[in-house]
C-alpha atoms as one frame of an Amber mdcrd trajectory, in Angstrom:
protein
  19.725  16.095  40.751  17.847  14.553  37.826  14.647  12.642  38.511  14.786
   8.916  37.806  11.747   6.722  37.157  12.007   3.465  39.096  10.631   1.241
  36.337  11.596   0.948  32.665   9.067   2.144  30.109   7.358  -0.522  28.015
   5.964  -0.917  24.512   2.648  -2.460  23.484   4.438  -5.630  22.402   5.383
  -6.292  26.017   1.755  -6.686  27.170  -1.054  -9.165  26.724  -4.690  -9.063
  27.777  -6.010 -11.708  30.147  -9.439 -13.011  28.998 -12.427 -12.188  31.210
 -15.892 -13.668  31.516 -17.875 -13.383  28.270 -21.653 -13.478  28.517 -23.911
 -14.661  25.687 -24.352 -10.997  24.685 -20.608 -10.604  24.155 -20.502 -11.054
  20.392 -18.768  -8.706  17.920 -22.078  -7.614  16.374 -23.055  -6.058  19.718
 -19.812  -4.133  20.234 -19.878  -0.339  19.964 -16.614   1.438  19.183 -18.061
   4.928  19.643 -15.598   7.188  21.441 -15.287  10.859  22.464 -12.891  13.152
  20.622 -13.437  16.473  22.420 -13.558  17.482  26.088 -16.884  17.503  27.883
 -18.296  18.107  31.345 -19.629  15.320  33.514 -23.228  14.569  32.565 -22.904
  16.153  29.121 -22.080  14.746  25.689 -18.914  15.618  23.771 -19.339  17.929
  20.798 -17.561  15.431  18.550 -17.588  11.644  18.815 -16.217   9.083  16.389
 -17.878   5.809  15.475 -14.508   4.043  15.408 -11.385   4.857  17.485  -9.082
   5.560  14.533  -7.587   8.802  13.226  -4.952   9.254  10.527  -1.703  11.048
  11.258  -0.983  14.670  10.344   1.544  13.701   7.671   2.196  14.557   4.025
   2.447  10.864   3.177  -0.802   9.946   4.950  -3.592  12.504   5.233  -4.984
  14.527   2.354  -8.584  15.145   1.281  -8.939  11.706  -0.296  -7.874  10.019
   2.940 -10.221  12.307   4.882 -13.203  11.154   2.837 -12.267   7.468   2.970
 -11.777   7.432   6.745 -14.896   9.495   7.471 -16.885   6.921   5.478 -15.741
   4.306   8.003 -16.477   6.492  11.039 -13.066   7.996  11.857 -11.334  11.350
  11.364  -8.385  12.243   9.187  -6.270  15.254  10.123  -5.126  16.814   6.847
  -1.443  17.672   6.997  -0.433  21.236   7.765   3.096  21.215   6.306   1.887
  22.984   3.169   0.649  26.450   2.334  -2.424  27.770   4.115  -4.253  27.978
   0.796  -3.408  24.403  -0.194  -4.506  22.932   3.135  -7.735  24.946   3.165
  -8.474  23.735  -0.374  -8.062  20.116   0.744 -10.441  20.684   3.650 -12.974
  22.339   1.339 -12.831  19.458  -1.146 -13.351  16.884   1.584 -16.280  18.813
   3.045 -17.894  19.222  -0.375 -17.382  15.617  -1.421 -20.351  14.173   0.455
 -23.348  15.902   1.831 -26.996  15.157   2.004 -27.491  18.760   0.857 -24.658
  19.801  -1.470 -23.894  23.388  -2.404 -23.354  23.003  -6.138 -19.752  23.533
  -7.237 -20.523  23.063 -10.953 -22.501  26.040 -12.184 -22.707  27.853 -15.498
 -24.698  30.537 -17.342 -27.010  29.644 -20.280 -24.932  31.762 -22.666 -21.851
  29.611 -22.078 -20.971  26.828 -24.509 -20.546  23.071 -24.629 -16.793  23.725
 -24.548 -17.261  25.521 -21.230 -19.239  22.541 -19.923 -16.432  20.162 -20.874
 -13.834  22.426 -19.275 -15.875  22.667 -16.065 -16.324  18.898 -15.941 -12.573
  18.440 -16.329 -11.994  20.839 -13.439 -14.544  19.494 -10.939 -14.939  15.892
 -12.074 -18.724  16.271 -11.826 -21.077  15.528 -14.725 -24.123  17.369 -13.342
 -23.998  21.125 -13.954 -26.544  23.642 -12.698 -27.472  26.391 -15.149 -28.285
  29.614 -13.288 -28.890  33.176 -14.431 -25.585  34.400 -13.007 -23.579  31.163
 -13.100 -23.353  30.920  -9.299 -24.415  28.218  -6.841 -27.316  30.349  -5.606
 -28.511  32.020  -8.784 -31.978  31.561 -10.259 -32.188  27.975 -11.545 -32.746
  27.925 -15.325 -31.863  24.340 -16.094 -29.580  21.343 -15.593 -26.975  19.773
 -17.874 -25.909  16.137 -17.454 -23.905  13.776 -19.637 -27.154  12.608 -21.235
 -27.842  16.067 -22.662 -24.989  16.211 -25.167 -22.769  14.157 -27.440 -19.338
  15.644 -27.989 -18.851  13.856 -31.322 -22.119  15.204 -32.757 -22.335  18.712
 -31.321 -20.070  21.733 -31.900 -18.215  22.988 -28.838 -19.480  26.541 -29.445
 -23.125  25.426 -29.071 -24.742  27.512 -26.282 -25.814  25.704 -23.138 -29.368
  27.013 -23.531 -29.719  24.883 -26.698 -29.241  21.520 -25.010 -29.898  21.929
 -21.272 -32.968  20.471 -19.608 -34.960  23.628 -18.754 -36.143  24.291 -15.201
 -39.791  23.960 -16.251 -39.162  20.297 -17.045 -37.196  19.552 -13.862 -38.511
  17.966 -10.698 -37.369  20.126  -7.786 -38.074  20.336  -4.055 -38.599  23.447
  -1.924 -36.190  24.622   0.736 -37.026  22.877   4.029 -37.635  19.448   2.485
 -35.962  16.850   4.713 -33.234  14.568   3.420 -35.504  11.567   3.857 -38.226
  13.257   1.796 -35.676  14.186  -0.870 -34.528  10.588  -1.133 -38.144   9.445
  -1.497 -38.604  11.888  -4.397 -35.380  10.697  -6.026 -36.412   7.043  -5.878
 -40.045   7.676  -6.875 -39.073   9.596 -10.010 -35.872   7.634 -10.778 -33.713
  10.747 -10.569 -29.949  11.010 -10.252 -30.140  14.471  -8.697 -32.745  16.712
  -7.103 -32.354  20.535  -7.021 -33.568  22.275  -3.869 -34.858  25.787  -4.585
 -36.132  28.683  -2.485 -39.423  30.527  -2.863 -37.935  32.697  -5.639 -36.638
  29.798  -7.675 -33.018  30.287  -6.656 -30.871  27.181  -6.307 -30.032  26.341
  -2.686 -28.712  22.766  -2.713 -28.438  19.617  -4.781 -29.261  16.155  -3.401
 -27.707  13.218  -5.246 -28.877   9.616  -5.568 -25.293   8.326  -5.204 -25.010
   9.923  -1.760 -28.011   7.919  -0.560 -26.434   4.727  -1.908 -23.104   5.587
  -0.273 -24.762   6.039   3.098 -26.361   2.597   2.836 -22.922   1.122   2.085
 -21.266   3.043   4.938 -23.589   2.947   7.961 -20.819   4.176  10.302 -19.903
   7.242   8.249 -19.106  10.295  10.366 -21.172  13.327   9.370 -21.648  16.852
  10.683 -25.044  18.462  11.260 -25.245  19.340   7.554 -24.626  15.711   6.521
 -21.072  16.485   5.366 -18.067  14.368   6.283 -16.254  15.360   9.477 -12.745
  16.564   8.626  -9.779  17.447  10.836  -6.779  19.636  10.013  -3.295  20.098
  11.415  -1.909  23.465  12.471   1.415  24.632  13.918   2.453  27.123  16.580
   3.851  29.626  14.059   1.250  30.804  11.533  -1.951  29.895  13.401  -3.329
  33.445  13.195  -3.481  33.044   9.412  -4.037  29.287   9.106  -6.833  28.741
  11.634  -9.351  31.228  10.127  -8.722  29.845   6.643  -9.256  26.254   7.760
 -12.424  27.121   9.641 -13.795  29.019   6.663 -13.082  25.941   4.531 -15.179
  23.886   6.943 -12.693  22.099   9.232 -14.549  20.505  12.151 -11.566  20.057
  14.452  -7.952  21.187  14.556  -4.844  19.661  16.079  -1.494  21.258  16.857
   1.114  19.156  15.101   4.280  19.153  17.178   6.905  16.630  18.229   6.736
  17.911  21.818   3.680  19.601  23.271   4.707  20.554  26.802   5.597  24.097
  25.769   4.640  27.739  25.999   4.199  27.724  22.198   1.228  25.396  22.461
  -0.263  27.430  25.292  -0.005  30.586  23.200  -1.686  28.863  20.274  -4.590
  27.522  22.363  -4.950  30.861  24.178  -5.247  32.647  20.809  -7.917  30.222
  19.598  -9.902  30.503  22.836  -9.661  34.325  22.886 -10.915  34.594  19.322
 -13.433  31.739  19.114 -14.143  30.654  22.684 -14.997  26.981  23.007 -16.724
  26.723  19.629 -13.495  25.751  17.848 -12.243  22.314  18.803  -8.484  21.893
  19.034  -6.272  19.011  20.124  -2.703  19.387  21.352   0.425  17.349  22.063
   2.492  15.336  22.039   3.254  14.443  25.674   4.361  11.281  27.462   3.611
  11.869  31.139   1.003  13.129  33.591   2.601  16.549  33.973   2.493  17.199
  30.228  -1.143  16.083  30.054  -2.271  18.313  32.898  -0.497  21.297  31.369
  -2.362  20.934  28.059  -5.662  20.082  29.768  -5.386  23.271  31.853  -4.582
  25.205  28.668  -7.952  24.102  27.279  -6.970  21.415  24.787  -9.971  19.411
  23.585  -7.895  16.242  23.410  -4.272  15.394  24.156  -1.973  13.285  21.978
   0.486  10.890  23.575   3.758   9.689  22.097   7.287  10.819  21.345   9.580
   8.727  19.186   7.342   5.674  18.801   6.443   6.082  15.136   7.960   3.699
  12.615   9.646   6.534  10.705  10.509   8.651  13.774  14.118   8.834  14.967
  13.637  11.462  17.684  14.780   9.068  20.414  17.838   8.154  18.384  18.836
  11.727  17.548  17.785  13.586  20.716  17.444  10.965  23.429  13.925  11.959
  24.482  10.725   9.914  24.548   9.115   7.068  26.428   7.836   3.574  25.700
   4.340   4.065  24.258   2.481   1.650  26.534   3.918   3.204  29.695   3.164
   6.699  28.393  -0.482   5.819  27.678  -0.965   4.172  31.078   0.531   7.166
  32.911  -1.452   9.775  30.977  -4.699   7.781  31.222  -4.348   7.755  35.005
  -3.798  11.525  34.965  -6.828  11.981  32.679  -9.053  10.071  35.115  -7.717
  12.029  38.096  -8.338  15.287  36.228 -11.910  14.191  35.557 -12.474  13.419
  39.234 -11.038  16.773  40.327 -12.628  19.059  37.733 -15.598  17.179  36.279
 -14.071  17.707  32.829 -13.146  14.705  30.704 -10.300  15.343  28.258  -9.938
  12.471  25.743  -6.467  11.122  25.024  -5.065   9.832  21.741  -2.251   7.287
  21.485  -0.040   8.437  18.606   2.641   5.995  17.465   3.911   2.576  18.460
   1.115   0.594  16.785   2.778  -2.281  14.910   0.096  -4.990  14.936  -3.684
  -4.826  14.936  -3.921  -6.080  18.510  -1.874  -3.075  19.664  -4.945  -0.926
  18.939  -6.937  -2.975  21.451  -4.114  -2.774  23.985  -3.927   1.011  23.633
  -7.686   1.302  24.224  -7.544  -1.070  27.200  -4.723   0.988  28.714  -6.935
   4.080  28.607  -6.619   5.693  25.181  -9.906   6.992  23.801  -8.616   6.629
  20.245  -5.387   6.093  18.343  -3.603   8.002  15.590  -1.946   5.926  12.874
   0.572   6.865  10.203   2.244   3.793   8.727  -1.011   1.845   8.957  -2.908
   4.266   6.686   0.045   5.056   4.425  -0.204   1.531   2.939  -3.628   2.039
   1.400  -4.871   3.156  -2.015  -6.255   6.338  -0.461  -2.943   7.661   0.895
  -1.441  10.474  -1.233   1.852   8.731  -2.059   2.981   6.788  -5.100   2.623
   3.019  -5.418   5.935   1.672  -6.697   7.360  -1.697  -7.662  10.396  -2.554
  -5.549  12.083  -5.802  -6.581   8.787  -7.270  -7.744   6.767  -6.175  -4.697
   4.325  -3.274  -4.673   5.143  -0.706  -2.026   3.927   2.756  -1.035   6.254
   5.643  -0.247   6.204   6.783   3.376   8.245   9.551   4.959   8.303  11.320
   8.305   7.434  14.952   8.915  10.888  15.372  10.420  12.608  14.117   7.272
  14.310  16.371   4.749  11.662  15.347   2.226   8.844  16.811   4.334  10.881
  19.803   5.528   8.300  20.402   8.255  10.473  22.672  10.370   7.411  24.138
  12.129   6.788  20.791  13.829  10.289  20.255  15.155  12.101  23.575  15.356
  12.007  25.323  18.750  12.850  28.704  17.295  15.246  30.279  14.855  15.653
  29.938  11.123  13.033  28.374   8.869  14.856  25.106   8.225  15.444  21.700
   9.757  18.537  21.737  11.937  18.718  17.958  11.714  16.411  15.139  10.693
  14.022  13.443  13.135  12.341  11.219  10.532  13.286   8.937   7.667  12.187
   8.394   4.067  10.995   4.827   3.452   8.653   2.336   1.803   5.811   0.292
   3.317   4.124  -2.774   1.866   1.088  -1.858  -0.252  -2.072  -3.234   1.377
  -5.021  -2.321  -0.890  -8.148  -0.397   0.055  -8.723   1.370   3.349 -12.218
  -0.045   3.753 -11.147  -3.695   3.587  -8.209  -3.245   5.958 -10.040  -1.135
   8.525 -12.888  -3.649   8.549 -10.430  -6.473   9.295  -8.621  -4.513  12.005
 -11.827  -3.539  13.778 -13.186  -7.079  13.607 -10.102  -8.153  15.579 -10.604
  -5.331  18.084 -14.252  -6.266  18.602 -13.447  -9.962  18.983 -10.792  -9.266
  21.628 -13.142  -6.944  23.504 -15.668  -9.771  23.656 -12.964 -12.051  25.051
 -12.550  -9.477  27.820 -16.306  -9.282  28.471 -16.608  -5.720  27.129 -19.088
  -4.283  24.623 -17.851  -0.671  24.746 -14.475   1.013  25.040 -15.205   2.333
  28.581 -16.152  -1.218  29.629 -12.897  -2.512  28.179 -10.931   0.082  30.154
 -12.753  -0.884  33.369 -12.554  -4.650  32.957  -9.252  -5.190  31.170  -6.559
  -7.211  32.910  -3.095  -6.714  31.456   0.075  -8.683  32.027   3.680  -7.945
  31.153   5.302 -10.668  29.087   8.893 -11.830  28.827  10.924 -11.921  25.619
  10.585 -15.704  25.592   6.790 -15.591  25.881   6.636 -13.064  23.026   8.396
 -15.623  20.851   6.059 -18.333  22.144   3.042 -16.272  21.079   3.859 -16.496
  17.382   4.238 -19.437  15.037   7.268 -21.444  16.167   8.910 -24.816  15.719
   7.127 -25.378  12.416   7.867 -24.775   8.738   5.277 -22.432   7.259   3.714
 -23.506   3.976   3.136 -19.908   2.886   6.550 -18.256   2.873   4.932 -14.886
   2.133   2.929 -14.948   5.376   3.119 -11.653   7.250   2.324 -10.877  10.864
   0.568  -7.604  10.221  -2.389  -6.749   8.052
């Protein structure tokens, strides 16, 4: 006989937080949103932590290299979508990793015998105006000079002019030796009013470049999430089909963490994928898994060795899995159940496996509810798809700017690896829709507003950290009538364009 749960499953919109005692220290400026991303043993620190509890969904319409950079600047992680060729995904990861680093391996290099035309072509390709001139034209050749936009005028110089005729020669450059700290490099840059500083080894070979703009960016983004080489932390999605080819390529490109992208994670396919990663790389490669909606699914993936577990089936705004297949669970109930299992697993094994709430976030306060219910972080699709940094087109629909947004289970995405349980390489039926979402502007402005709400609510609950919120939160179910009562009612709004969600 089938097993029946005694209580209905609930969504985030059916809960409210009860305020707790707030001390004088409970102000938003004192709140820390730091949270673990990867499993760790009791008494140890996780290998990867985020400075904010937000990740972007593994979707074509959400997470590419531009999104990865923008979210890492704010302290979160973007998981670049895997429903593309191995080469294309690896290239996105590589671009995101190369975009920002205290010590940058130069990707714009040329030989002195090349021409101004070659410089212009290289600039068009990389988008960078600073070009290193080395004896062999590689990033680690002997440094012979530098070319910047100040060294040439296209209208006054022939394109066949050799680089050696207008470059700034190495003898005139200010450089720093290998081993110089980033802080020391920045001091040199500011003292000499430089835009870039080459780092060279004892033989005069180029090792890195340090750029003035990177220092300025760090000052503007104090929460930015960096690896040990001062590069942005970048995630990448994989599937349970071509992981033997995809995983090595993504790691070589610099991916910091992987995540199996699947509509249902309680399967032998995910176990095989994790087993392969562990057999080849041990625990050095970090990999999340999912999605699940109950304690049994969580424990299965935790025992498999997943570094974090994603929760949620059918709760996304473009997901129609529940409608087409009749599987899933209300997101709030799923998070509460899995969080309890996560804590029990920690008590039994001494291993803490972070959980991620994926889907069901409609309003900003749902993020706080998910964290209070036990999620360590959330994964958002629709939320991030609205921003300038998402990879989709901004279109005008009946006088309103919108962004395109489609599900991985839609015909447009054709991501059969995520949904198909075996068989031919095609979607048997759709589990996602193709849609529009209201354009919302820049990621930075919106994330700042969302997190200010999260911090304010945490203070109302007397919590200055996410673990404190999870320990002190008091949650209450609300009726349909009280949900209506909680919004503007019995008045005529002056601003008819007012929306409930930022």
